[in-house]
Amino acid sequence: MSGKAAPGPTGNGTSKPRLDRGRGALGPALELVHTGRAPTRAVLTAELGVTRATAGAVAAELEALGLIRVDAHPGAAAGSQGRPSHRLEVAENGPVALAAQVHADGFRAALVGLGGRIVATAPGCETVDADPAKVLGSVVEAGADLLRSTGLRCVGAGLAVPSAVAEPEGLALNPLHLAWPVGAPVRRIFAECVRAAGITGPAFAGNDVNLAALAEHRHGAGRGARDLLCVATGHRGVGGALVLDGRLHTGSSGLALEVGHLAVNPEGRPCHCGSRGCLDVEADPLALLIEAGRDPGPEVSLLRQAEDLVRDHCTDPTVRRATEALIDRLGLGLAGLVNILNPDRIILGGLHRALLDADPERLRAVVADRSLWGQSGSVPILPCTLSHNSLVGAAELAWQPVLDDPLGALR
């Protein structure tokens, strides 16, 4: 097994494939169940555009592979007439993907099944070594322990990192908040660790916000969106991701949408990119703590400190002013992105979700006032809804080969 480039996730496209052969429908059928868009065999039949018999055969084969469960005798809903359609669900004890995430304040491993369901998690570690091989070796070993204890089959592994991941080499181009060397070959190192731990299946790596957007688009707040913009701040810095027409957009070499370096305060703080006043240093947890005059403590993560400040001290005038300042800066950045990208939905994660909750009308007003949407309508701005969405997104990378070709991937 060797490290591979991230596959092209398909997301929730609106077109329905018309498939004549049942085996060719296995992948599309599995994705429909995986994303919750085919809860019954009747819906699966309509979505695939095949006969009822073909849909039944496809569902039976996916069940034989241990991927889904077919309930042939579901209870009828109150007031319904006729025989209820077979219900389709992901298999509870089916295969899993190993998901790993590294961020500025630690790392974590989890096992994630179909449907974006987190099956098991290892205790997180709060120390990130400057050597990526040591960190990735530790997080993979934690995942291997989970696999041994659960006895579940693993289809592959995915890694989320707080850095742009350049393709096709899988290099962490700017892991500035990790003290890792620029250009660290994280996918190769991760794949080697996965292989050394005796874990079968391919290994992938991607940017954490890209993977959060992918997970939210398939299983969370982004479901049903055609052009989805995700902006989030985790423990340090600000990231963005875009799902266009149902596909994750990463650009020609995986480096698209570095939104953290949009200037929103020309007289603001110096940024590590060489500019000044970027979202990365004006709208992340550290920026809020500094704006509120609070000294960051070592007890918990910067993200936790900032979220607690917004939630528990909102009546403090200094905290309120700091919160409003970050909302205005975030809104200014979002307005510029709206003018360029014209998304049909925006989702916010990390501290940005807390800022939205604190004063949703203020943020929406800034975006409307500073963008063309103020004249032509509005774009919904919603909070991310998945816990550990970057971990779920990392698992999506590993699940993609199975979604593309269930028989081939599991053979």
Tab-separated table of C-alpha atoms in Angstrom:
chain	number	residue	atom	x	y	z
A	1	MET	CA	0.000	0.000	0.000
A	2	SER	CA	1.229	3.498	-0.748
A	3	GLY	CA	-0.061	6.994	-0.068
A	4	LYS	CA	-2.499	8.251	-2.671
A	5	ALA	CA	-3.842	11.578	-3.775
A	6	ALA	CA	-7.205	12.464	-2.314
A	7	PRO	CA	-9.987	11.113	-4.525
A	8	GLY	CA	-12.528	13.451	-6.032
A	9	PRO	CA	-15.467	13.366	-3.612
A	10	THR	CA	-18.811	13.472	-5.389
A	11	GLY	CA	-20.968	14.975	-2.660
A	12	ASN	CA	-24.728	15.487	-3.095
A	13	GLY	CA	-24.977	16.096	-6.821
A	14	THR	CA	-28.475	16.724	-8.143
A	15	SER	CA	-28.307	14.523	-11.258
A	16	LYS	CA	-29.720	10.986	-11.097
A	17	PRO	CA	-27.673	8.322	-12.902
A	18	ARG	CA	-29.813	6.050	-15.050
A	19	LEU	CA	-28.153	2.686	-14.746
A	20	ASP	CA	-29.165	-0.430	-16.594
A	21	ARG	CA	-26.963	-2.938	-14.810
A	22	GLY	CA	-27.331	-3.676	-11.129
A	23	ARG	CA	-23.594	-4.060	-10.486
A	24	GLY	CA	-22.919	-0.620	-11.979
A	25	ALA	CA	-25.476	0.801	-9.555
A	26	LEU	CA	-23.732	-0.499	-6.425
A	27	GLY	CA	-21.570	2.586	-5.871
A	28	PRO	CA	-24.292	5.189	-6.522
A	29	ALA	CA	-26.706	3.183	-4.372
A	30	LEU	CA	-24.230	2.978	-1.497
A	31	GLU	CA	-23.592	6.718	-1.669
A	32	LEU	CA	-27.338	7.418	-1.538
A	33	VAL	CA	-27.674	5.337	1.629
A	34	HIS	CA	-24.418	6.736	3.043
A	35	THR	CA	-25.641	10.330	2.714
A	36	GLY	CA	-29.158	9.580	3.936
A	37	ARG	CA	-30.809	10.345	0.600
A	38	ALA	CA	-32.253	6.846	0.133
A	39	PRO	CA	-33.876	5.764	3.412
A	40	THR	CA	-36.110	3.224	1.636
A	41	ARG	CA	-35.916	0.894	-1.323
A	42	ALA	CA	-38.652	2.882	-3.063
A	43	VAL	CA	-36.575	6.063	-2.859
A	44	LEU	CA	-33.497	4.153	-4.009
A	45	THR	CA	-35.420	2.886	-7.045
A	46	ALA	CA	-36.490	6.416	-7.976
A	47	GLU	CA	-33.090	7.993	-7.387
A	48	LEU	CA	-31.219	5.393	-9.438
A	49	GLY	CA	-33.801	5.307	-12.218
A	50	VAL	CA	-33.852	1.497	-12.290
A	51	THR	CA	-36.538	-1.128	-11.890
A	52	ARG	CA	-37.745	-2.180	-8.475
A	53	ALA	CA	-36.235	-5.617	-9.011
A	54	THR	CA	-32.833	-4.106	-9.851
A	55	ALA	CA	-32.942	-1.840	-6.797
A	56	GLY	CA	-33.797	-4.842	-4.649
A	57	ALA	CA	-30.899	-6.856	-6.069
A	58	VAL	CA	-28.496	-3.942	-5.535
A	59	ALA	CA	-29.631	-3.477	-1.928
A	60	ALA	CA	-29.273	-7.221	-1.298
A	61	GLU	CA	-25.732	-7.261	-2.670
A	62	LEU	CA	-24.710	-4.283	-0.540
A	63	GLU	CA	-26.170	-6.068	2.465
A	64	ALA	CA	-24.217	-9.213	1.577
A	65	LEU	CA	-21.048	-7.111	1.537
A	66	GLY	CA	-21.813	-6.059	5.115
A	67	LEU	CA	-22.277	-2.394	4.174
A	68	ILE	CA	-25.994	-1.803	4.691
A	69	ARG	CA	-28.956	-3.395	6.430
A	70	VAL	CA	-32.282	-3.987	4.671
A	71	ASP	CA	-35.357	-4.037	6.909
A	72	ALA	CA	-37.940	-6.008	4.920
A	73	HIS	CA	-40.647	-5.617	7.575
A	74	PRO	CA	-40.673	-1.969	8.708
A	75	GLY	CA	-43.598	-0.743	10.764
A	76	ALA	CA	-46.157	1.309	8.862
A	77	ALA	CA	-46.441	4.978	9.754
A	78	ALA	CA	-49.684	6.072	11.413
A	79	GLY	CA	-52.347	6.811	8.813
A	80	SER	CA	-50.366	5.332	5.907
A	81	GLN	CA	-51.873	2.931	3.405
A	82	GLY	CA	-50.337	0.004	1.616
A	83	ARG	CA	-47.253	-2.000	2.370
A	84	PRO	CA	-44.322	0.142	3.571
A	85	SER	CA	-41.144	0.031	1.505
A	86	HIS	CA	-38.086	-1.800	2.786
A	87	ARG	CA	-35.971	0.491	4.940
A	88	LEU	CA	-32.266	0.906	4.166
A	89	GLU	CA	-29.669	1.730	6.823
A	90	VAL	CA	-25.903	1.529	7.088
A	91	ALA	CA	-24.758	-1.633	8.843
A	92	GLU	CA	-24.068	-1.029	12.526
A	93	ASN	CA	-21.175	-3.495	12.704
A	94	GLY	CA	-19.917	-2.906	9.189
A	95	PRO	CA	-16.432	-1.817	8.137
A	96	VAL	CA	-14.895	1.436	9.357
A	97	ALA	CA	-12.312	3.938	8.237
A	98	LEU	CA	-9.488	5.101	10.473
A	99	ALA	CA	-9.650	8.884	10.786
A	100	ALA	CA	-6.874	11.010	12.263
A	101	GLN	CA	-6.678	14.729	12.950
A	102	VAL	CA	-3.758	16.886	14.017
A	103	HIS	CA	-4.157	20.509	15.120
A	104	ALA	CA	-2.175	23.088	17.030
A	105	ASP	CA	-3.363	21.842	20.415
A	106	GLY	CA	-3.220	18.101	19.941
A	107	PHE	CA	-4.272	15.132	17.863
A	108	ARG	CA	-6.962	12.461	17.884
A	109	ALA	CA	-7.870	9.176	16.194
A	110	ALA	CA	-11.309	7.695	15.567
A	111	LEU	CA	-13.083	4.915	13.720
A	112	VAL	CA	-15.847	6.163	11.430
A	113	GLY	CA	-18.452	4.000	9.760
A	114	LEU	CA	-20.697	4.686	6.801
A	115	GLY	CA	-23.152	7.507	7.292
A	116	GLY	CA	-20.485	9.619	9.005
A	117	ARG	CA	-21.064	7.732	12.259
A	118	ILE	CA	-18.181	7.882	14.745
A	119	VAL	CA	-17.911	4.362	16.138
A	120	ALA	CA	-15.015	4.806	18.558
A	121	THR	CA	-12.514	7.494	19.535
A	122	ALA	CA	-9.144	7.324	21.236
A	123	PRO	CA	-8.306	9.767	24.033
A	124	GLY	CA	-6.884	12.941	22.505
A	125	CYS	CA	-3.293	14.015	23.031
A	126	GLU	CA	-2.490	17.658	23.774
A	127	THR	CA	1.194	17.644	22.806
A	128	VAL	CA	2.276	17.957	19.185
A	129	ASP	CA	5.917	17.169	18.510
A	130	ALA	CA	7.828	19.178	15.915
A	131	ASP	CA	8.605	15.923	14.098
A	132	PRO	CA	5.564	14.915	12.016
A	133	ALA	CA	6.702	11.269	11.935
A	134	LYS	CA	6.457	11.015	15.725
A	135	VAL	CA	3.002	12.606	15.811
A	136	LEU	CA	1.579	10.582	12.955
A	137	GLY	CA	3.085	7.391	14.344
A	138	SER	CA	1.354	8.035	17.675
A	139	VAL	CA	-2.036	8.870	16.212
A	140	VAL	CA	-1.977	5.835	13.911
A	141	GLU	CA	-1.032	3.555	16.798
A	142	ALA	CA	-3.986	4.954	18.761
A	143	GLY	CA	-6.209	4.101	15.803
A	144	ALA	CA	-4.694	0.627	15.524
A	145	ASP	CA	-5.523	0.032	19.202
A	146	LEU	CA	-9.152	0.934	18.466
A	147	LEU	CA	-9.235	-1.525	15.571
A	148	ARG	CA	-7.782	-4.284	17.716
A	149	SER	CA	-10.224	-3.663	20.555
A	150	THR	CA	-13.304	-3.501	18.323
A	151	GLY	CA	-12.307	-6.192	15.837
A	152	LEU	CA	-13.825	-4.172	12.997
A	153	ARG	CA	-12.610	-4.329	9.397
A	154	CYS	CA	-10.810	-1.215	8.146
A	155	VAL	CA	-11.245	0.064	4.588
A	156	GLY	CA	-8.460	2.661	4.760
A	157	ALA	CA	-7.249	5.746	6.595
A	158	GLY	CA	-7.600	9.508	6.263
A	159	LEU	CA	-5.684	12.361	7.885
A	160	ALA	CA	-6.796	15.960	8.484
A	161	VAL	CA	-4.092	18.598	9.026
A	162	PRO	CA	-4.263	22.385	9.561
A	163	SER	CA	-2.319	23.132	6.394
A	164	ALA	CA	-2.834	23.362	2.684
A	165	VAL	CA	-1.932	19.939	1.265
A	166	ALA	CA	-0.233	20.325	-2.111
A	167	GLU	CA	-0.987	17.720	-4.737
A	168	PRO	CA	0.067	15.392	-6.173
A	169	GLU	CA	2.798	14.852	-3.580
A	170	GLY	CA	0.649	15.327	-0.454
A	171	LEU	CA	2.918	17.946	1.114
A	172	ALA	CA	1.873	20.090	4.085
A	173	LEU	CA	2.708	23.418	2.542
A	174	ASN	CA	2.100	25.786	5.459
A	175	PRO	CA	1.808	23.939	8.806
A	176	LEU	CA	2.785	27.147	10.587
A	177	HIS	CA	0.857	26.484	13.787
A	178	LEU	CA	2.425	23.042	14.199
A	179	ALA	CA	6.135	23.951	13.972
A	180	TRP	CA	6.452	21.245	11.331
A	181	PRO	CA	8.838	21.833	8.447
A	182	VAL	CA	7.293	23.553	5.444
A	183	GLY	CA	6.540	20.985	2.755
A	184	ALA	CA	6.521	18.003	5.115
A	185	PRO	CA	5.426	14.904	3.115
A	186	VAL	CA	2.552	14.162	5.469
A	187	ARG	CA	0.667	11.761	3.218
A	188	ARG	CA	3.728	9.584	2.608
A	189	ILE	CA	4.617	9.559	6.314
A	190	PHE	CA	1.011	8.799	7.260
A	191	ALA	CA	0.826	5.949	4.737
A	192	GLU	CA	4.060	4.457	6.049
A	193	CYS	CA	2.746	4.609	9.621
A	194	VAL	CA	-0.532	2.991	8.560
A	195	ARG	CA	1.326	0.182	6.797
A	196	ALA	CA	3.716	-0.307	9.742
A	197	ALA	CA	0.718	-0.655	12.083
A	198	GLY	CA	-0.617	-3.508	9.950
A	199	ILE	CA	-3.665	-1.549	8.773
A	200	THR	CA	-4.884	-2.468	5.307
A	201	GLY	CA	-6.345	-0.115	2.732
A	202	PRO	CA	-5.169	3.127	1.137
A	203	ALA	CA	-4.138	6.236	3.078
A	204	PHE	CA	-5.076	9.829	2.272
A	205	ALA	CA	-4.442	13.305	3.674
A	206	GLY	CA	-6.174	16.658	3.290
A	207	ASN	CA	-6.676	20.106	4.750
A	208	ASP	CA	-8.855	20.048	7.865
A	209	VAL	CA	-11.345	22.729	6.749
A	210	ASN	CA	-11.718	21.127	3.308
A	211	LEU	CA	-12.547	17.864	5.039
A	212	ALA	CA	-14.923	19.557	7.477
A	213	ALA	CA	-16.784	21.055	4.505
A	214	LEU	CA	-16.966	17.656	2.808
A	215	ALA	CA	-18.384	16.038	5.948
A	216	GLU	CA	-20.923	18.822	6.499
A	217	HIS	CA	-21.993	18.666	2.856
A	218	ARG	CA	-22.660	14.937	3.052
A	219	HIS	CA	-23.980	14.592	6.589
A	220	GLY	CA	-24.504	17.996	8.238
A	221	ALA	CA	-25.454	21.623	7.753
A	222	GLY	CA	-24.412	21.645	4.095
A	223	ARG	CA	-26.667	18.805	2.920
A	224	GLY	CA	-28.647	19.824	-0.153
A	225	ALA	CA	-26.460	22.838	-0.983
A	226	ARG	CA	-25.134	23.002	-4.517
A	227	ASP	CA	-22.440	25.656	-3.960
A	228	LEU	CA	-21.378	25.550	-0.330
A	229	LEU	CA	-18.882	27.896	1.329
A	230	CYS	CA	-17.392	26.804	4.650
A	231	VAL	CA	-15.283	29.152	6.789
A	232	ALA	CA	-13.950	28.045	10.147
A	233	THR	CA	-11.403	28.811	12.807
A	234	GLY	CA	-10.223	26.021	15.025
A	235	HIS	CA	-7.384	26.353	17.485
A	236	ARG	CA	-5.345	28.833	15.432
A	237	GLY	CA	-5.846	30.592	12.102
A	238	VAL	CA	-8.793	30.694	9.695
A	239	GLY	CA	-9.550	28.305	6.862
A	240	GLY	CA	-12.094	28.063	4.077
A	241	ALA	CA	-13.444	25.439	1.703
A	242	LEU	CA	-15.806	25.334	-1.238
A	243	VAL	CA	-18.088	22.616	-2.565
A	244	LEU	CA	-19.102	23.457	-6.147
A	245	ASP	CA	-21.899	21.575	-7.851
A	246	GLY	CA	-21.540	18.762	-5.348
A	247	ARG	CA	-17.740	18.415	-5.542
A	248	LEU	CA	-15.021	19.633	-3.218
A	249	HIS	CA	-13.068	22.334	-5.050
A	250	THR	CA	-9.363	22.216	-4.248
A	251	GLY	CA	-7.910	24.003	-7.264
A	252	SER	CA	-5.230	22.800	-9.656
A	253	SER	CA	-2.880	21.575	-6.920
A	254	GLY	CA	-4.972	21.378	-3.761
A	255	LEU	CA	-4.337	24.942	-2.598
A	256	ALA	CA	-7.608	26.712	-3.389
A	257	LEU	CA	-9.431	29.022	-0.974
A	258	GLU	CA	-6.746	30.181	1.434
A	259	VAL	CA	-9.298	32.584	2.915
A	260	GLY	CA	-7.231	33.165	6.032
A	261	HIS	CA	-5.152	35.648	4.082
A	262	LEU	CA	-7.964	37.960	3.049
A	263	ALA	CA	-7.112	41.386	4.472
A	264	VAL	CA	-9.986	42.646	6.647
A	265	ASN	CA	-8.135	45.236	8.737
A	266	PRO	CA	-5.403	47.072	6.777
A	267	GLU	CA	-3.988	48.577	9.984
A	268	GLY	CA	-4.248	45.319	11.895
A	269	ARG	CA	-1.823	42.781	13.266
A	270	PRO	CA	1.141	41.494	11.238
A	271	CYS	CA	0.421	38.114	9.684
A	272	HIS	CA	2.915	35.296	9.237
A	273	CYS	CA	2.267	35.468	5.478
A	274	GLY	CA	4.002	38.874	5.391
A	275	SER	CA	0.846	40.942	5.071
A	276	ARG	CA	-1.134	42.705	7.784
A	277	GLY	CA	-4.682	42.444	9.096
A	278	CYS	CA	-5.517	39.035	7.563
A	279	LEU	CA	-8.494	37.010	8.787
A	280	ASP	CA	-5.969	34.476	10.057
A	281	VAL	CA	-4.787	36.866	12.779
A	282	GLU	CA	-7.868	39.100	13.100
A	283	ALA	CA	-10.670	36.538	13.526
A	284	ASP	CA	-9.252	33.474	15.266
A	285	PRO	CA	-9.389	32.485	18.968
A	286	LEU	CA	-6.130	34.220	19.851
A	287	ALA	CA	-7.382	37.435	18.218
A	288	LEU	CA	-10.523	37.374	20.375
A	289	LEU	CA	-8.573	36.829	23.580
A	290	ILE	CA	-6.196	39.672	22.724
A	291	GLU	CA	-9.081	41.964	21.726
A	292	ALA	CA	-10.815	41.234	25.041
A	293	GLY	CA	-7.644	41.870	27.029
A	294	ARG	CA	-7.416	38.282	28.255
A	295	ASP	CA	-4.129	36.426	28.665
A	296	PRO	CA	-4.294	32.985	27.049
A	297	GLY	CA	-3.819	30.307	29.684
A	298	PRO	CA	-2.283	26.850	29.340
A	299	GLU	CA	-5.151	24.961	31.012
A	300	VAL	CA	-7.335	24.398	27.935
A	301	SER	CA	-7.074	25.061	24.212
A	302	LEU	CA	-7.287	28.554	22.753
A	303	LEU	CA	-10.504	27.548	20.989
A	304	ARG	CA	-12.111	26.429	24.242
A	305	GLN	CA	-11.015	29.623	26.005
A	306	ALA	CA	-12.430	31.817	23.241
A	307	GLU	CA	-15.714	29.896	23.012
A	308	ASP	CA	-16.161	30.072	26.793
A	309	LEU	CA	-15.513	33.812	26.691
A	310	VAL	CA	-18.187	34.418	24.058
A	311	ARG	CA	-20.718	32.155	25.757
A	312	ASP	CA	-20.192	32.911	29.447
A	313	HIS	CA	-19.090	36.556	29.511
A	314	CYS	CA	-21.243	38.147	26.818
A	315	THR	CA	-22.529	40.811	29.245
A	316	ASP	CA	-18.998	42.068	29.942
A	317	PRO	CA	-18.674	45.289	27.876
A	318	THR	CA	-15.060	44.537	26.919
A	319	VAL	CA	-15.895	41.016	25.797
A	320	ARG	CA	-18.925	42.311	23.932
A	321	ARG	CA	-16.863	44.888	22.048
A	322	ALA	CA	-14.249	42.252	21.202
A	323	THR	CA	-16.956	39.882	19.949
A	324	GLU	CA	-18.508	42.600	17.781
A	325	ALA	CA	-15.102	43.517	16.351
A	326	LEU	CA	-14.474	39.909	15.282
A	327	ILE	CA	-18.006	39.590	13.870
A	328	ASP	CA	-17.447	42.711	11.754
A	329	ARG	CA	-14.089	41.441	10.458
A	330	LEU	CA	-15.531	38.007	9.686
A	331	GLY	CA	-18.517	39.594	7.952
A	332	LEU	CA	-16.245	41.742	5.808
A	333	GLY	CA	-14.297	38.672	4.706
A	334	LEU	CA	-17.457	36.690	4.006
A	335	ALA	CA	-18.893	39.544	1.943
A	336	GLY	CA	-15.857	39.532	-0.335
A	337	LEU	CA	-16.119	35.773	-0.751
A	338	VAL	CA	-19.834	36.018	-1.511
A	339	ASN	CA	-19.159	38.569	-4.253
A	340	ILE	CA	-16.568	36.287	-5.839
A	341	LEU	CA	-18.099	32.843	-5.323
A	342	ASN	CA	-21.896	33.400	-5.143
A	343	PRO	CA	-22.560	30.412	-2.859
A	344	ASP	CA	-26.093	29.311	-2.064
A	345	ARG	CA	-25.156	28.599	1.559
A	346	ILE	CA	-22.436	29.547	4.052
A	347	ILE	CA	-21.594	27.378	7.047
A	348	LEU	CA	-19.348	28.452	9.894
A	349	GLY	CA	-17.299	26.270	12.214
A	350	GLY	CA	-15.186	26.552	15.336
A	351	LEU	CA	-15.153	29.958	16.992
A	352	HIS	CA	-16.998	31.428	13.983
A	353	ARG	CA	-19.984	29.272	14.864
A	354	ALA	CA	-19.943	30.782	18.364
A	355	LEU	CA	-19.735	34.297	16.895
A	356	LEU	CA	-22.755	33.551	14.711
A	357	ASP	CA	-24.695	32.269	17.707
A	358	ALA	CA	-23.737	35.345	19.735
A	359	ASP	CA	-25.175	37.871	17.253
A	360	PRO	CA	-26.531	36.317	14.052
A	361	GLU	CA	-28.258	39.484	12.868
A	362	ARG	CA	-25.106	41.582	13.119
A	363	LEU	CA	-23.077	39.126	11.062
A	364	ARG	CA	-25.783	38.744	8.414
A	365	ALA	CA	-26.188	42.518	8.218
A	366	VAL	CA	-22.466	43.060	7.596
A	367	VAL	CA	-22.451	40.446	4.820
A	368	ALA	CA	-25.574	41.966	3.242
A	369	ASP	CA	-24.294	45.549	3.478
A	370	ARG	CA	-20.910	44.711	1.976
A	371	SER	CA	-21.996	42.369	-0.828
A	372	LEU	CA	-24.300	42.296	-3.807
A	373	TRP	CA	-26.600	40.053	-1.816
A	374	GLY	CA	-27.669	43.176	0.067
A	375	GLN	CA	-29.371	44.306	-3.116
A	376	SER	CA	-30.499	41.019	-4.637
A	377	GLY	CA	-31.451	38.861	-1.646
A	378	SER	CA	-29.525	36.986	1.018
A	379	VAL	CA	-27.393	33.909	1.421
A	380	PRO	CA	-28.195	31.630	4.371
A	381	ILE	CA	-25.461	31.613	7.018
A	382	LEU	CA	-25.666	28.558	9.266
A	383	PRO	CA	-23.562	26.917	11.970
A	384	CYS	CA	-21.802	23.628	11.276
A	385	THR	CA	-23.688	20.813	12.993
A	386	LEU	CA	-21.303	17.847	13.133
A	387	SER	CA	-19.078	17.147	16.087
A	388	HIS	CA	-15.522	16.415	14.920
A	389	ASN	CA	-16.391	17.222	11.302
A	390	SER	CA	-12.753	17.212	10.199
A	391	LEU	CA	-12.379	13.663	11.540
A	392	VAL	CA	-15.536	12.611	9.706
A	393	GLY	CA	-14.215	14.298	6.561
A	394	ALA	CA	-10.892	12.481	6.870
A	395	ALA	CA	-12.840	9.236	6.969
A	396	GLU	CA	-14.753	10.311	3.851
A	397	LEU	CA	-11.456	10.255	1.934
A	398	ALA	CA	-10.926	6.647	2.934
A	399	TRP	CA	-14.540	5.710	2.194
A	400	GLN	CA	-14.498	7.239	-1.301
A	401	PRO	CA	-12.936	4.214	-3.085
A	402	VAL	CA	-15.632	2.029	-1.516
A	403	LEU	CA	-18.354	4.453	-2.640
A	404	ASP	CA	-16.879	4.421	-6.142
A	405	ASP	CA	-16.618	0.639	-6.427
A	406	PRO	CA	-17.809	-1.396	-3.433
A	407	LEU	CA	-16.969	-4.766	-4.926
A	408	GLY	CA	-13.529	-3.750	-6.138
A	409	ALA	CA	-12.571	-1.970	-2.917
A	410	LEU	CA	-13.666	-4.763	-0.580
A	411	ARG	CA	-12.497	-7.676	-2.703
